[in-house]
């Protein structure tokens, strides 16, 4: 029983640490790395049972499609066009430019 509790705490702390690290690294890379600005189209509204709805957007770079997500609370709708920024060397690292 004690090992299960330790393992559960380890998994939770690891998950939170990963999320924080990835979030911080993404922000730093997009701030200081070589980036490209482009437009993306919101394709779909996704809902989960335990989270707020999000909107999935898609953009093309060098004939390859990439996706990203934005909170639905941003007053956007499916088929809207938004401005995004992405890392030139890794377009999967991207974020919307919403004020």
XYZ file of N, CA and C in Angstrom:
297
model
N 0.828 -1.195 0.000
C 0.000 0.000 0.000
C 0.870 1.255 0.000
N 1.940 1.239 0.767
C 2.813 2.403 0.849
C 3.484 2.674 -0.501
N 3.866 1.622 -1.203
C 4.514 1.786 -2.502
C 3.541 2.402 -3.510
N 2.264 2.013 -3.462
C 1.266 2.599 -4.357
C 1.133 4.099 -4.115
N 1.129 4.504 -2.853
C 1.017 5.932 -2.528
C 2.232 6.704 -3.030
N 3.408 6.145 -2.835
C 4.637 6.801 -3.298
C 4.630 6.900 -4.816
N 4.229 5.838 -5.478
C 4.163 5.839 -6.936
C 3.142 6.862 -7.444
N 2.007 6.956 -6.781
C 0.979 7.927 -7.184
C 1.500 9.353 -7.045
N 2.165 9.648 -5.945
C 2.729 10.987 -5.736
C 3.795 11.269 -6.789
N 4.632 10.299 -7.071
C 5.684 10.458 -8.076
C 5.085 10.766 -9.449
N 4.041 10.049 -9.822
C 3.399 10.270 -11.122
C 2.764 11.654 -11.182
N 2.094 12.065 -10.136
C 1.452 13.387 -10.111
C 2.489 14.493 -10.179
N 3.518 14.410 -9.359
C 4.571 15.433 -9.357
C 5.295 15.443 -10.702
N 5.554 14.274 -11.253
C 6.207 14.193 -12.559
C 5.366 14.822 -13.658
N 4.082 14.568 -13.646
C 3.186 15.150 -14.647
C 3.119 16.660 -14.554
N 3.017 17.171 -13.345
C 2.982 18.626 -13.146
C 4.309 19.243 -13.556
N 5.408 18.617 -13.176
C 6.735 19.130 -13.547
C 6.907 19.155 -15.059
N 6.484 18.095 -15.729
C 6.580 18.033 -17.189
C 5.767 19.155 -17.829
N 4.552 19.357 -17.360
C 3.687 20.398 -17.933
C 4.297 21.782 -17.740
N 4.804 22.063 -16.553
C 5.431 23.363 -16.298
C 6.681 23.542 -17.148
N 7.516 22.521 -17.206
C 8.746 22.588 -17.987
C 8.430 22.827 -19.458
N 7.505 22.035 -20.006
C 7.166 22.167 -21.421
C 6.592 23.549 -21.714
N 5.756 24.037 -20.821
C 5.164 25.364 -20.996
C 6.237 26.443 -20.997
N 7.154 26.383 -20.050
C 8.220 27.385 -19.963
C 9.173 27.290 -21.149
N 9.551 26.089 -21.524
C 10.469 25.902 -22.648
C 9.830 26.409 -23.937
N 8.568 26.114 -24.138
C 7.866 26.587 -25.334
C 7.866 28.105 -25.393
N 7.542 28.752 -24.282
C 7.528 30.219 -24.259
C 8.904 30.804 -24.564
N 9.949 30.233 -23.991
C 11.311 30.732 -24.222
C 11.715 30.526 -25.681
N 11.439 29.346 -26.228
C 11.792 29.081 -27.623
C 11.063 30.026 -28.570
N 9.792 30.272 -28.314
C 9.030 31.160 -29.189
C 9.422 32.621 -29.010
N 9.979 32.956 -27.863
C 10.401 34.341 -27.630
C 11.780 34.614 -28.228
N 12.708 33.668 -28.088
C 14.090 33.913 -28.491
C 14.545 33.112 -29.718
N 13.770 32.137 -30.135
C 14.149 31.326 -31.290
C 13.739 31.982 -32.600
N 14.137 31.368 -33.701
C 13.760 31.866 -35.024
C 12.319 31.431 -35.307
N 11.432 32.405 -35.401
C 10.011 32.108 -35.537
C 9.440 32.639 -36.847
N 8.274 32.141 -37.162
C 7.524 32.588 -38.332
C 6.096 32.881 -37.876
N 5.551 33.977 -38.368
C 4.158 34.329 -38.106
C 3.329 33.950 -39.328
N 2.171 33.397 -39.089
C 1.271 33.028 -40.182
C -0.160 33.024 -39.680
N -1.056 32.634 -40.540
C -2.469 32.532 -40.178
C -2.860 31.063 -40.103
N -3.807 30.787 -39.214
C -4.330 29.435 -39.059
C -5.852 29.506 -39.067
N -6.472 28.412 -39.429
C -7.930 28.327 -39.462
C -8.397 27.417 -38.331
N -9.362 27.904 -37.580
C -9.939 27.085 -36.516
C -10.854 26.057 -37.166
N -10.549 24.787 -36.909
C -11.256 23.691 -37.574
C -12.341 23.040 -36.743
N -12.105 22.936 -35.440
C -12.986 22.081 -34.661
C -13.040 22.529 -33.208
N -14.198 22.324 -32.613
C -14.388 22.565 -31.180
C -14.332 21.207 -30.490
N -13.464 21.094 -29.500
C -13.299 19.833 -28.777
C -13.753 20.015 -27.338
N -14.490 19.052 -26.846
C -14.939 19.111 -25.457
C -14.512 17.847 -24.738
N -14.225 18.024 -23.478
C -13.892 16.895 -22.630
C -14.857 16.851 -21.465
N -14.857 15.767 -20.762
C -15.776 15.642 -19.633
C -15.338 16.469 -18.433
N -14.042 16.704 -18.301
C -13.557 17.394 -17.103
C -12.852 18.703 -17.403
N -12.861 19.153 -18.636
C -12.132 20.382 -18.951
C -13.001 21.328 -19.770
N -12.549 22.562 -19.858
C -13.241 23.544 -20.682
C -13.038 23.203 -22.152
N -13.998 23.562 -22.994
C -13.841 23.309 -24.431
C -12.643 24.065 -25.004
N -12.013 23.465 -25.999
C -10.906 24.114 -26.702
C -11.189 24.067 -28.198
N -10.525 24.942 -28.915
C -10.648 24.988 -30.366
C -9.334 24.535 -30.983
N -9.425 23.654 -31.965
C -8.217 23.180 -32.650
C -8.040 23.986 -33.932
N -6.821 24.500 -34.133
C -6.534 25.218 -35.371
C -5.493 24.456 -36.177
N -5.440 24.768 -37.468
C -4.511 24.092 -38.368
C -3.864 25.130 -39.274
N -2.576 24.905 -39.548
C -1.860 25.766 -40.489
C -0.908 24.909 -41.304
N -0.497 25.447 -42.431
C 0.426 24.742 -43.316
C 1.775 25.438 -43.328
N 2.830 24.633 -43.340
C 4.189 25.144 -43.494
C 4.959 24.122 -44.309
N 5.493 24.550 -45.431
C 6.234 23.682 -46.346
C 5.438 22.420 -46.699
N 4.188 22.633 -47.087
C 3.277 21.563 -47.507
C 2.999 20.517 -46.433
N 3.189 20.874 -45.189
C 2.909 19.982 -44.064
C 1.895 20.670 -43.154
N 0.886 19.938 -42.714
C -0.135 20.493 -41.823
C 0.292 20.326 -40.366
N 0.063 21.364 -39.581
C 0.345 21.350 -38.145
C -0.897 21.832 -37.416
N -1.047 21.405 -36.170
C -2.204 21.817 -35.391
C -1.767 22.475 -34.091
N -2.710 23.172 -33.495
C -2.526 23.778 -32.190
C -3.891 23.944 -31.553
N -3.891 24.405 -30.323
C -5.142 24.536 -29.584
C -5.213 25.893 -28.914
N -6.432 26.405 -28.806
C -6.674 27.680 -28.148
C -7.949 27.529 -27.321
N -7.984 28.208 -26.197
C -9.146 28.155 -25.322
C -10.375 28.732 -26.012
N -11.498 28.115 -25.795
C -12.730 28.622 -26.387
C -13.140 29.955 -25.763
N -12.650 30.257 -24.586
C -13.008 31.507 -23.915
C -12.435 32.725 -24.626
N -11.673 32.521 -25.673
C -11.071 33.624 -26.418
C -12.040 34.263 -27.418
N -13.312 33.868 -27.392
C -14.359 34.426 -28.268
C -14.148 34.110 -29.746
N -13.480 33.036 -30.005
C -13.282 32.580 -31.379
C -14.288 31.483 -31.691
N -14.479 31.236 -32.969
C -15.430 30.217 -33.402
C -14.813 29.388 -34.530
N -15.395 28.228 -34.760
C -14.958 27.374 -35.859
C -15.069 28.161 -37.162
N -14.061 28.051 -37.987
C -13.878 28.699 -39.299
C -13.279 30.097 -39.200
N -13.061 30.618 -37.986
C -12.348 31.891 -37.839
C -10.884 31.704 -38.224
N -10.248 32.791 -38.635
C -8.818 32.798 -38.936
C -8.104 33.541 -37.823
N -6.988 32.977 -37.350
C -6.215 33.613 -36.281
C -4.752 33.723 -36.696
N -4.052 34.639 -36.050
C -2.607 34.768 -36.236
C -1.911 33.870 -35.226
N -0.871 33.193 -35.690
C -0.085 32.338 -34.802
C 1.398 32.587 -35.046
N 2.201 32.097 -34.123
C 3.650 32.114 -34.272
C 4.136 30.688 -34.024
N 5.138 30.269 -34.800
C 5.694 28.936 -34.588
C 7.201 28.959 -34.766
N 7.847 27.979 -34.186
C 9.294 27.834 -34.271
C 9.645 27.287 -35.655
N 10.487 28.002 -36.383
C 10.808 27.617 -37.762
C 11.375 26.203 -37.841
N 12.222 25.832 -36.909
C 12.847 24.510 -36.948
C 11.929 23.398 -36.443
N 10.834 23.781 -35.791
C 9.893 22.784 -35.262
C 8.492 23.397 -35.189
N 7.782 23.419 -36.299
C 6.473 24.074 -36.353
C 5.430 23.514 -35.389
N 5.654 22.311 -34.889
C 4.700 21.767 -33.918
C 4.727 22.562 -32.614
N 5.770 23.366 -32.416
C 5.819 24.282 -31.271
C 5.259 25.605 -31.760
N 4.020 25.868 -31.396
C 3.324 27.051 -31.889
C 2.355 27.558 -30.837
N 1.913 28.798 -31.029
C 0.877 29.331 -30.150
C 0.129 30.444 -30.872
N -1.128 30.626 -30.499
C -1.917 31.694 -31.112
C -1.513 33.053 -30.559
N -1.661 34.067 -31.377
C -1.388 35.439 -30.955
C -2.730 36.130 -30.747
N -3.268 35.959 -29.566
C -4.588 36.505 -29.246
C -4.443 37.519 -28.129
N -5.074 38.673 -28.334
C -4.999 39.729 -27.314
C -6.162 39.638 -26.376
